[in-house]
XYZ file of C-alpha atoms in Angstrom:
540
model
C 30.265 -109.811 -37.205
C 31.869 -112.789 -35.499
C 32.865 -114.214 -38.896
C 34.374 -110.941 -40.080
C 36.294 -110.715 -36.824
C 37.616 -114.257 -37.261
C 38.557 -113.459 -40.838
C 40.525 -110.411 -39.800
C 42.327 -112.256 -37.029
C 42.920 -115.416 -39.041
C 40.701 -117.478 -36.754
C 38.963 -119.257 -39.659
C 42.217 -120.263 -41.245
C 43.898 -121.453 -38.079
C 41.258 -122.974 -35.840
C 43.319 -124.535 -33.065
C 42.246 -127.718 -31.264
C 40.955 -127.185 -27.790
C 43.333 -128.339 -25.065
C 41.409 -130.682 -22.750
C 42.033 -131.192 -19.096
C 42.624 -134.639 -17.594
C 39.075 -134.662 -16.213
C 37.640 -133.788 -19.635
C 39.681 -136.568 -21.311
C 38.466 -139.122 -18.788
C 34.874 -137.971 -19.279
C 35.131 -138.362 -23.056
C 36.588 -141.856 -22.739
C 33.851 -142.917 -20.358
C 31.111 -141.533 -22.621
C 32.578 -143.126 -25.764
C 32.998 -146.707 -24.405
C 30.354 -149.172 -23.138
C 32.211 -152.063 -21.344
C 29.078 -154.225 -21.175
C 28.760 -154.472 -24.975
C 32.389 -154.806 -25.901
C 32.643 -158.615 -25.137
C 29.325 -159.696 -26.730
C 30.399 -159.195 -30.305
C 27.640 -156.723 -30.927
C 28.051 -154.179 -33.644
C 29.934 -151.361 -32.212
C 28.220 -148.011 -32.418
C 30.292 -144.924 -33.032
C 31.653 -143.601 -29.785
C 29.474 -141.099 -28.007
C 30.710 -137.564 -28.653
C 31.568 -135.471 -25.723
C 30.474 -131.906 -25.212
C 33.657 -130.356 -26.582
C 33.636 -132.575 -29.683
C 30.075 -131.537 -30.499
C 30.869 -127.888 -29.881
C 33.899 -128.036 -32.177
C 31.906 -129.674 -34.995
C 29.056 -127.183 -34.615
C 31.420 -124.208 -34.903
C 33.204 -125.715 -37.900
C 29.981 -126.476 -39.795
C 28.578 -123.031 -39.041
C 31.783 -121.348 -40.218
C 31.818 -123.394 -43.437
C 28.155 -122.705 -44.265
C 28.672 -119.002 -43.593
C 31.715 -118.886 -45.840
C 29.873 -120.741 -48.617
C 27.005 -118.260 -48.385
C 29.367 -115.277 -48.527
C 31.450 -116.701 -51.384
C 28.498 -117.611 -53.627
C 26.648 -114.951 -55.540
C 23.640 -116.321 -57.559
C 23.834 -113.333 -59.874
C 27.311 -114.265 -61.100
C 27.254 -116.184 -64.386
C 30.927 -116.970 -64.561
C 31.119 -118.463 -61.089
C 34.220 -116.459 -60.242
C 34.857 -115.733 -56.600
C 34.208 -112.138 -55.572
C 37.382 -110.289 -54.728
C 37.436 -109.170 -51.096
C 38.825 -105.795 -50.072
C 42.265 -105.874 -48.457
C 42.393 -106.217 -44.726
C 42.798 -102.878 -42.880
C 45.633 -102.416 -40.479
C 45.435 -101.114 -36.932
C 46.473 -97.552 -37.772
C 44.061 -97.345 -40.708
C 41.158 -98.301 -38.463
C 42.376 -95.880 -35.773
C 42.574 -93.056 -38.318
C 38.988 -93.696 -39.398
C 37.827 -93.558 -35.769
C 39.682 -90.292 -35.134
C 38.051 -88.510 -38.079
C 34.551 -89.635 -37.185
C 32.232 -86.684 -36.397
C 31.506 -85.900 -32.761
C 27.802 -85.972 -33.427
C 25.373 -87.979 -35.523
C 23.750 -84.770 -36.797
C 24.129 -83.781 -40.410
C 27.195 -81.517 -40.640
C 25.993 -80.129 -43.970
C 23.019 -78.345 -42.421
C 23.762 -74.620 -42.744
C 24.407 -72.727 -39.520
C 23.772 -69.122 -38.558
C 26.388 -67.005 -36.769
C 24.734 -65.459 -33.706
C 25.646 -63.481 -30.607
C 24.390 -63.701 -27.024
C 22.437 -60.470 -27.495
C 20.718 -61.900 -30.575
C 19.810 -65.090 -28.675
C 18.352 -63.027 -25.813
C 16.081 -61.231 -28.262
C 15.066 -64.142 -30.499
C 15.137 -67.427 -28.556
C 13.157 -68.795 -25.621
C 15.062 -72.118 -25.718
C 18.725 -72.878 -26.447
C 19.271 -72.471 -30.217
C 20.409 -75.172 -32.640
C 22.304 -75.108 -35.925
C 24.184 -71.980 -34.892
C 27.763 -70.921 -34.330
C 28.970 -68.282 -31.893
C 32.078 -67.070 -30.155
C 32.953 -68.964 -26.985
C 32.236 -65.841 -24.920
C 28.799 -65.523 -26.531
C 28.059 -69.158 -25.739
C 29.018 -68.657 -22.071
C 27.121 -65.362 -21.945
C 24.009 -67.019 -23.363
C 24.334 -69.936 -20.942
C 24.528 -67.667 -17.902
C 22.444 -64.599 -18.693
C 19.821 -65.393 -21.322
C 16.569 -64.018 -19.820
C 14.534 -67.068 -20.915
C 16.802 -69.986 -19.966
C 20.054 -68.584 -18.530
C 21.539 -69.886 -15.302
C 21.123 -66.649 -13.380
C 17.640 -66.133 -14.786
C 16.240 -69.550 -13.883
C 18.475 -71.702 -11.686
C 20.700 -69.620 -9.431
C 19.679 -68.783 -5.870
C 21.878 -67.187 -3.224
C 22.095 -68.736 0.232
C 20.724 -66.128 2.615
C 19.243 -66.144 6.126
C 16.995 -63.455 7.536
C 19.447 -62.703 10.336
C 23.224 -62.992 10.498
C 25.038 -65.550 12.631
C 25.997 -64.991 16.254
C 29.552 -66.278 15.919
C 30.188 -66.093 19.662
C 27.654 -68.906 20.119
C 29.819 -71.398 18.193
C 32.562 -73.431 19.820
C 34.879 -73.111 16.818
C 34.890 -72.821 13.029
C 34.002 -76.504 12.596
C 30.859 -76.111 14.695
C 29.868 -73.100 12.606
C 30.443 -75.062 9.384
C 28.284 -77.937 10.653
C 25.348 -75.621 11.400
C 25.675 -73.736 8.119
C 25.968 -76.994 6.180
C 22.763 -78.352 7.722
C 20.907 -75.123 6.919
C 22.274 -75.185 3.390
C 21.005 -78.735 2.810
C 17.613 -77.952 4.338
C 17.112 -74.959 2.051
C 18.085 -77.087 -0.947
C 15.557 -79.791 -0.014
C 12.788 -77.235 0.448
C 13.504 -75.678 -2.924
C 13.503 -79.035 -4.689
C 10.246 -80.092 -3.004
C 8.428 -76.843 -3.754
C 9.608 -76.240 -7.293
C 9.904 -79.819 -8.458
C 13.275 -79.170 -10.094
C 16.802 -78.917 -8.796
C 17.738 -75.310 -8.083
C 21.346 -74.160 -7.817
C 22.120 -72.638 -4.408
C 25.385 -70.846 -3.767
C 26.834 -68.702 -1.013
C 28.948 -65.559 -0.758
C 31.051 -63.850 1.889
C 28.498 -61.035 2.005
C 25.680 -63.384 3.031
C 27.597 -65.652 5.402
C 29.292 -62.854 7.357
C 26.545 -60.234 7.182
C 26.465 -57.503 8.204
C 30.151 -57.441 9.238
C 31.618 -58.160 5.802
C 29.542 -55.396 4.239
C 30.472 -53.078 7.114
C 34.170 -53.655 6.351
C 33.661 -52.585 2.734
C 31.608 -49.595 3.878
C 34.340 -48.555 6.317
C 36.939 -48.634 3.529
C 34.686 -46.483 1.319
C 33.978 -43.983 4.100
C 37.624 -43.619 5.101
C 38.783 -43.222 1.489
C 36.017 -40.701 0.783
C 36.867 -38.606 3.846
C 40.588 -38.731 2.991
C 39.892 -37.470 -0.541
C 37.743 -34.661 0.805
C 40.410 -33.735 3.318
C 43.012 -33.627 0.523
C 40.746 -31.206 -1.381
C 40.464 -33.603 -4.303
C 36.738 -32.887 -4.636
C 33.659 -31.717 -2.768
C 31.188 -34.151 -4.348
C 28.685 -36.162 -2.319
C 29.400 -39.836 -1.745
C 28.216 -41.735 -4.831
C 28.425 -45.529 -4.911
C 27.752 -47.791 -7.898
C 27.463 -51.466 -7.038
C 27.565 -53.899 -9.975
C 25.953 -57.328 -9.597
C 24.285 -56.913 -6.234
C 22.970 -60.438 -5.650
C 20.141 -60.328 -3.126
C 20.824 -56.692 -2.248
C 22.422 -57.544 1.090
C 25.649 -55.633 0.484
C 23.699 -52.545 -0.558
C 21.735 -52.588 2.702
C 24.849 -53.208 4.812
C 26.801 -50.327 3.248
C 23.890 -47.902 3.547
C 23.217 -48.920 7.162
C 26.869 -48.441 8.112
C 27.178 -44.991 6.508
C 23.885 -43.873 8.081
C 24.946 -45.034 11.555
C 28.566 -43.871 11.462
C 28.657 -40.934 9.030
C 25.201 -39.321 9.157
C 26.377 -36.091 7.508
C 27.814 -38.045 4.577
C 24.725 -40.232 4.422
C 22.383 -37.247 4.105
C 23.742 -36.463 0.625
C 24.774 -39.967 -0.377
C 23.585 -41.678 -3.577
C 23.607 -45.451 -4.123
C 23.047 -47.078 -7.532
C 22.841 -50.851 -7.908
C 23.342 -52.065 -11.503
C 21.959 -55.586 -12.002
C 21.695 -57.513 -15.281
C 19.322 -60.211 -13.967
C 15.646 -59.140 -13.847
C 14.951 -61.775 -11.195
C 17.731 -60.569 -8.898
C 16.782 -56.930 -9.531
C 13.263 -57.698 -8.289
C 14.684 -59.403 -5.195
C 16.846 -56.359 -4.484
C 13.818 -54.063 -4.706
C 11.795 -56.353 -2.431
C 14.606 -56.540 0.116
C 15.013 -52.778 0.086
C 11.279 -52.245 0.572
C 11.004 -54.807 3.382
C 13.894 -53.371 5.392
C 13.160 -51.744 8.746
C 14.528 -48.506 7.337
C 13.938 -47.710 3.645
C 16.889 -45.853 2.126
C 15.417 -43.205 -0.145
C 18.833 -42.556 -1.694
C 19.091 -46.075 -3.201
C 18.077 -47.050 -6.723
C 18.174 -50.365 -8.619
C 18.996 -50.190 -12.351
C 18.187 -53.341 -14.331
C 20.758 -53.416 -17.137
C 24.181 -54.783 -18.002
C 27.103 -52.644 -16.942
C 28.683 -53.475 -20.298
C 25.851 -51.545 -22.001
C 26.354 -48.462 -19.835
C 26.398 -45.205 -21.808
C 25.867 -42.413 -19.250
C 28.814 -40.290 -18.174
C 29.323 -39.978 -14.410
C 31.582 -36.958 -14.098
C 31.541 -36.835 -10.281
C 33.914 -38.657 -7.992
C 32.422 -42.067 -7.140
C 33.097 -45.602 -5.949
C 32.458 -48.701 -8.067
C 31.940 -51.842 -5.983
C 31.788 -55.355 -7.452
C 31.921 -58.453 -5.258
C 32.237 -61.798 -7.058
C 31.356 -60.222 -10.390
C 34.556 -60.856 -12.327
C 34.299 -64.644 -11.971
C 31.003 -64.762 -13.895
C 32.129 -62.489 -16.701
C 32.221 -64.578 -19.913
C 35.651 -65.341 -21.324
C 36.828 -65.989 -24.855
C 38.888 -69.006 -25.881
C 42.091 -68.734 -27.911
C 44.711 -71.177 -29.101
C 48.071 -70.320 -30.614
C 49.807 -71.637 -33.707
C 52.908 -73.555 -32.609
C 54.970 -72.307 -35.532
C 54.017 -68.635 -35.707
C 52.494 -67.937 -32.295
C 49.451 -66.383 -33.961
C 46.223 -66.613 -31.899
C 43.033 -68.272 -33.136
C 39.634 -67.507 -31.643
C 37.345 -70.272 -30.412
C 33.960 -70.879 -32.024
C 31.238 -73.137 -30.634
C 29.084 -74.965 -33.149
C 25.695 -76.191 -31.946
C 24.292 -79.043 -34.058
C 20.641 -79.834 -34.629
C 20.807 -82.589 -31.993
C 22.170 -80.089 -29.414
C 25.684 -81.532 -29.535
C 28.591 -79.082 -29.335
C 31.871 -78.834 -31.167
C 34.648 -76.257 -30.846
C 36.434 -74.877 -33.897
C 39.121 -72.249 -34.350
C 39.617 -69.471 -36.854
C 41.937 -66.460 -37.217
C 41.122 -63.684 -34.786
C 38.573 -61.288 -36.237
C 36.685 -60.237 -33.101
C 37.701 -56.655 -32.194
C 37.460 -57.244 -28.430
C 39.803 -60.250 -28.555
C 42.233 -58.325 -30.729
C 42.080 -55.279 -28.440
C 42.573 -57.342 -25.289
C 45.628 -59.186 -26.613
C 47.177 -55.910 -27.800
C 46.427 -54.145 -24.506
C 47.834 -57.045 -22.486
C 51.040 -56.988 -24.466
C 51.420 -53.248 -23.902
C 50.250 -53.074 -20.260
C 52.107 -56.174 -19.046
C 55.037 -56.869 -21.394
C 56.531 -59.178 -18.783
C 53.482 -61.470 -18.890
C 53.972 -64.618 -20.949
C 50.937 -66.811 -21.450
C 51.519 -70.363 -20.167
C 49.623 -71.644 -23.212
C 52.443 -70.682 -25.570
C 55.771 -72.391 -24.751
C 59.158 -70.877 -25.472
C 60.563 -70.818 -28.993
C 63.090 -73.557 -28.121
C 60.339 -75.777 -26.729
C 58.254 -75.287 -29.866
C 61.226 -75.971 -32.142
C 61.934 -79.256 -30.376
C 58.280 -80.205 -30.352
C 58.018 -79.791 -34.121
C 60.528 -82.611 -34.525
C 58.209 -85.110 -32.821
C 55.913 -87.277 -34.948
C 52.201 -86.416 -34.875
C 52.892 -83.233 -32.890
C 49.839 -80.924 -32.737
C 50.002 -77.673 -34.659
C 48.120 -75.666 -32.006
C 48.640 -75.086 -28.284
C 46.239 -75.887 -25.466
C 43.402 -73.449 -24.999
C 43.554 -70.264 -22.957
C 40.531 -68.479 -21.505
C 40.996 -64.708 -21.748
C 38.803 -62.242 -19.747
C 37.496 -60.163 -22.643
C 34.272 -59.145 -20.863
C 36.208 -58.080 -17.758
C 38.346 -56.019 -20.135
C 35.189 -54.422 -21.529
C 34.164 -53.658 -17.937
C 37.450 -51.821 -17.396
C 36.879 -49.883 -20.616
C 33.432 -48.817 -19.356
C 34.944 -47.639 -16.075
C 37.646 -45.675 -17.834
C 35.250 -44.041 -20.311
C 32.083 -43.349 -18.280
C 33.449 -43.233 -14.693
C 36.730 -41.344 -15.176
C 37.006 -40.243 -11.503
C 36.013 -43.487 -9.836
C 37.690 -45.575 -7.188
C 37.266 -49.342 -7.512
C 36.560 -51.986 -4.883
C 36.684 -55.351 -6.676
C 36.768 -58.664 -4.826
C 36.821 -62.168 -6.257
C 38.522 -65.577 -6.520
C 42.108 -65.767 -7.689
C 42.258 -69.576 -7.467
C 39.641 -72.326 -7.863
C 39.613 -76.132 -7.505
C 38.156 -78.602 -10.041
C 38.658 -76.350 -13.062
C 38.356 -77.617 -16.634
C 41.552 -79.653 -17.169
C 44.241 -78.924 -19.729
C 43.599 -75.188 -20.127
C 45.019 -71.878 -18.921
C 42.846 -69.791 -16.555
C 40.114 -72.395 -16.973
C 36.710 -72.090 -15.293
C 34.829 -74.315 -12.918
C 31.755 -75.747 -14.634
C 29.419 -77.401 -12.166
C 25.861 -78.145 -11.183
C 24.199 -79.708 -8.160
C 22.317 -82.981 -8.420
C 20.413 -84.166 -5.335
C 22.638 -82.134 -3.059
C 25.892 -83.286 -4.687
C 28.192 -80.983 -6.617
C 28.941 -82.355 -10.090
C 31.942 -80.757 -11.882
C 32.377 -80.969 -15.665
C 35.481 -81.106 -17.845
C 34.180 -78.774 -20.586
C 32.416 -75.445 -20.787
C 30.254 -76.642 -23.677
C 27.283 -77.819 -21.623
C 23.535 -77.325 -21.824
C 22.826 -73.614 -21.316
C 21.127 -72.630 -18.081
C 21.846 -75.730 -16.009
C 25.470 -75.130 -15.077
C 27.333 -72.407 -13.253
C 30.451 -71.296 -15.137
C 32.882 -69.150 -13.155
C 36.531 -68.214 -13.577
C 39.534 -67.377 -11.405
C 41.028 -63.893 -11.814
C 44.712 -63.144 -12.213
C 44.696 -60.063 -9.974
C 48.273 -59.059 -10.709
C 47.547 -59.017 -14.434
C 44.213 -57.311 -13.734
C 46.037 -54.535 -11.868
C 48.275 -53.880 -14.868
C 45.306 -53.876 -17.232
C 43.322 -51.620 -14.870
C 46.087 -49.041 -14.547
C 46.578 -48.931 -18.314
C 42.835 -48.756 -19.085
C 41.312 -46.744 -16.229
C 44.126 -44.553 -15.008
C 44.750 -42.202 -17.905
C 47.147 -39.281 -17.324
C 44.201 -37.052 -16.375
C 43.145 -39.448 -13.606
C 46.686 -39.706 -12.312
C 46.991 -35.943 -12.298
C 43.786 -35.766 -10.226
C 45.537 -37.736 -7.495
C 43.667 -41.000 -7.945
C 46.832 -43.048 -8.467
C 47.119 -46.693 -9.457
C 45.481 -49.794 -8.021
C 46.769 -52.144 -5.349
C 46.020 -55.817 -4.655
C 45.549 -57.471 -1.277
C 44.120 -60.724 0.020
C 40.694 -60.876 1.634
C 42.313 -61.694 4.980
C 44.446 -58.541 4.748
C 41.398 -56.496 3.834
C 39.210 -57.636 6.735
C 42.125 -57.269 9.159
C 42.397 -53.617 8.197
C 38.724 -52.699 7.931
C 36.677 -55.435 9.620
C 35.504 -55.730 13.217
C 36.957 -59.186 13.840
C 35.539 -59.378 17.349
C 32.064 -59.803 15.817
C 33.029 -62.896 13.798
C 35.212 -64.700 16.352
C 34.133 -68.034 17.856
C 34.659 -69.008 21.507
C 37.893 -70.848 20.641
C 39.341 -67.701 19.075
C 39.020 -68.993 15.499
C 37.616 -66.425 13.098
C 35.733 -67.701 10.023
C 35.712 -64.303 8.274
C 39.485 -64.223 8.553
C 40.083 -67.881 7.735
C 37.478 -68.707 5.108
C 37.658 -67.664 1.457
C 41.430 -67.826 1.463
C 41.299 -67.903 -2.340
C 39.859 -64.349 -2.559
C 41.680 -61.112 -3.336
C 40.768 -57.424 -3.617
C 41.728 -54.775 -6.159
C 41.500 -51.318 -4.589
C 42.112 -47.991 -6.326
């Protein structure tokens, strides 16, 4: 390899003499001359070679012998020199590197197109030699019952009792205590289970029961206002989607029982949970409570598979659900603006590669059409203006497709379920509208992260080993409001007085409905008001 490198660079043809320092020259002269023998007429021996002379001769002889070996072929009868291929230029070598496959696996091995539902039924380990939509890959990574993140790795930070915020000097003192407890729980989990578990926290758990009481107060006030306006005479029915440990369910039921006993006596509470593990925890928590709410029920299924019509007036509550809904990936053609759907290919060595094809998935097509109709003013940042694209086409080596955009197709399916099977519902949806450390170079990109020995490790791609990484997205609440009103507020719902949705920040929500005196520290700082500044609510 050294010889071929020297051949390419011309080093064999132009071997330059080594420039010697003054000290090296003096050393060579001293080694090559013996002053005691010069005046005795003895036969002079060849001067002693210095280190650099010997090194130069060694390299030259080695180069010559190597060239002779390469130039001589014993099988040739005519003795003609073998013609060498022409030397490759820099851009030719760069082009070869760029078209090299991303994986050493055989790309000719046939692949099977699968969905997340198929993987849940057929596989107990992440599949290989398959292709799937980006949303199916994320869905399988998070929710597969055998190896999904929420099935195996995710645990929610929760203490038996809530914090006494009046005992803390300020918000920093509270953060120090919570941080120490968080680390201690992580260490205990790692020691007991022998593997790193993923622990995460929510507003519901940190500020319990006061955060849940604020949501319950909003529900109770809205319910009583609807009854007073003669909109209905139904009992209070609440559907919570993605209930975590079941803490919010208990807080809402406790608040209604203590503050609205007449409403509570006829109330129904349904918790819809996709994760079997979390559904079991919710049942255990409900059974271990000091007061067992007989009107509560846990339903272990995906809300996206819901098929039962709820004709009564009801509330649908979902806290930090939207961020873990799988998204699809699209890119747009720079010339035509046509979208292409993202496909993830899984090789037989578990390496991943993303490819793009014309949109054929009906959910992607429906979402893009609905977005264009519901929010005509919205322009995706992934697709520049026509002038920008026209100028870009004049540049050499300009890409023919835009950067990727993550679109909330599963959240759109959730809205479709609400509009079809819960036509008289009111929504209480809370989640992140902004996140740090998202996947770079993409629109509405997720955070992909895991914890290793207590340290959060973010990733720059969503194509990671299924089950070991949390993948969660920010929500554009203003766009969500437009999509919600177009999907869930049909003319019949508007005529019934339900009206459209509104968006507010979490701070605005807890100011209106929360008991801030219960979460204030001695300095007057209020963690429930100050923390989670990147959260918003959609209320209808």
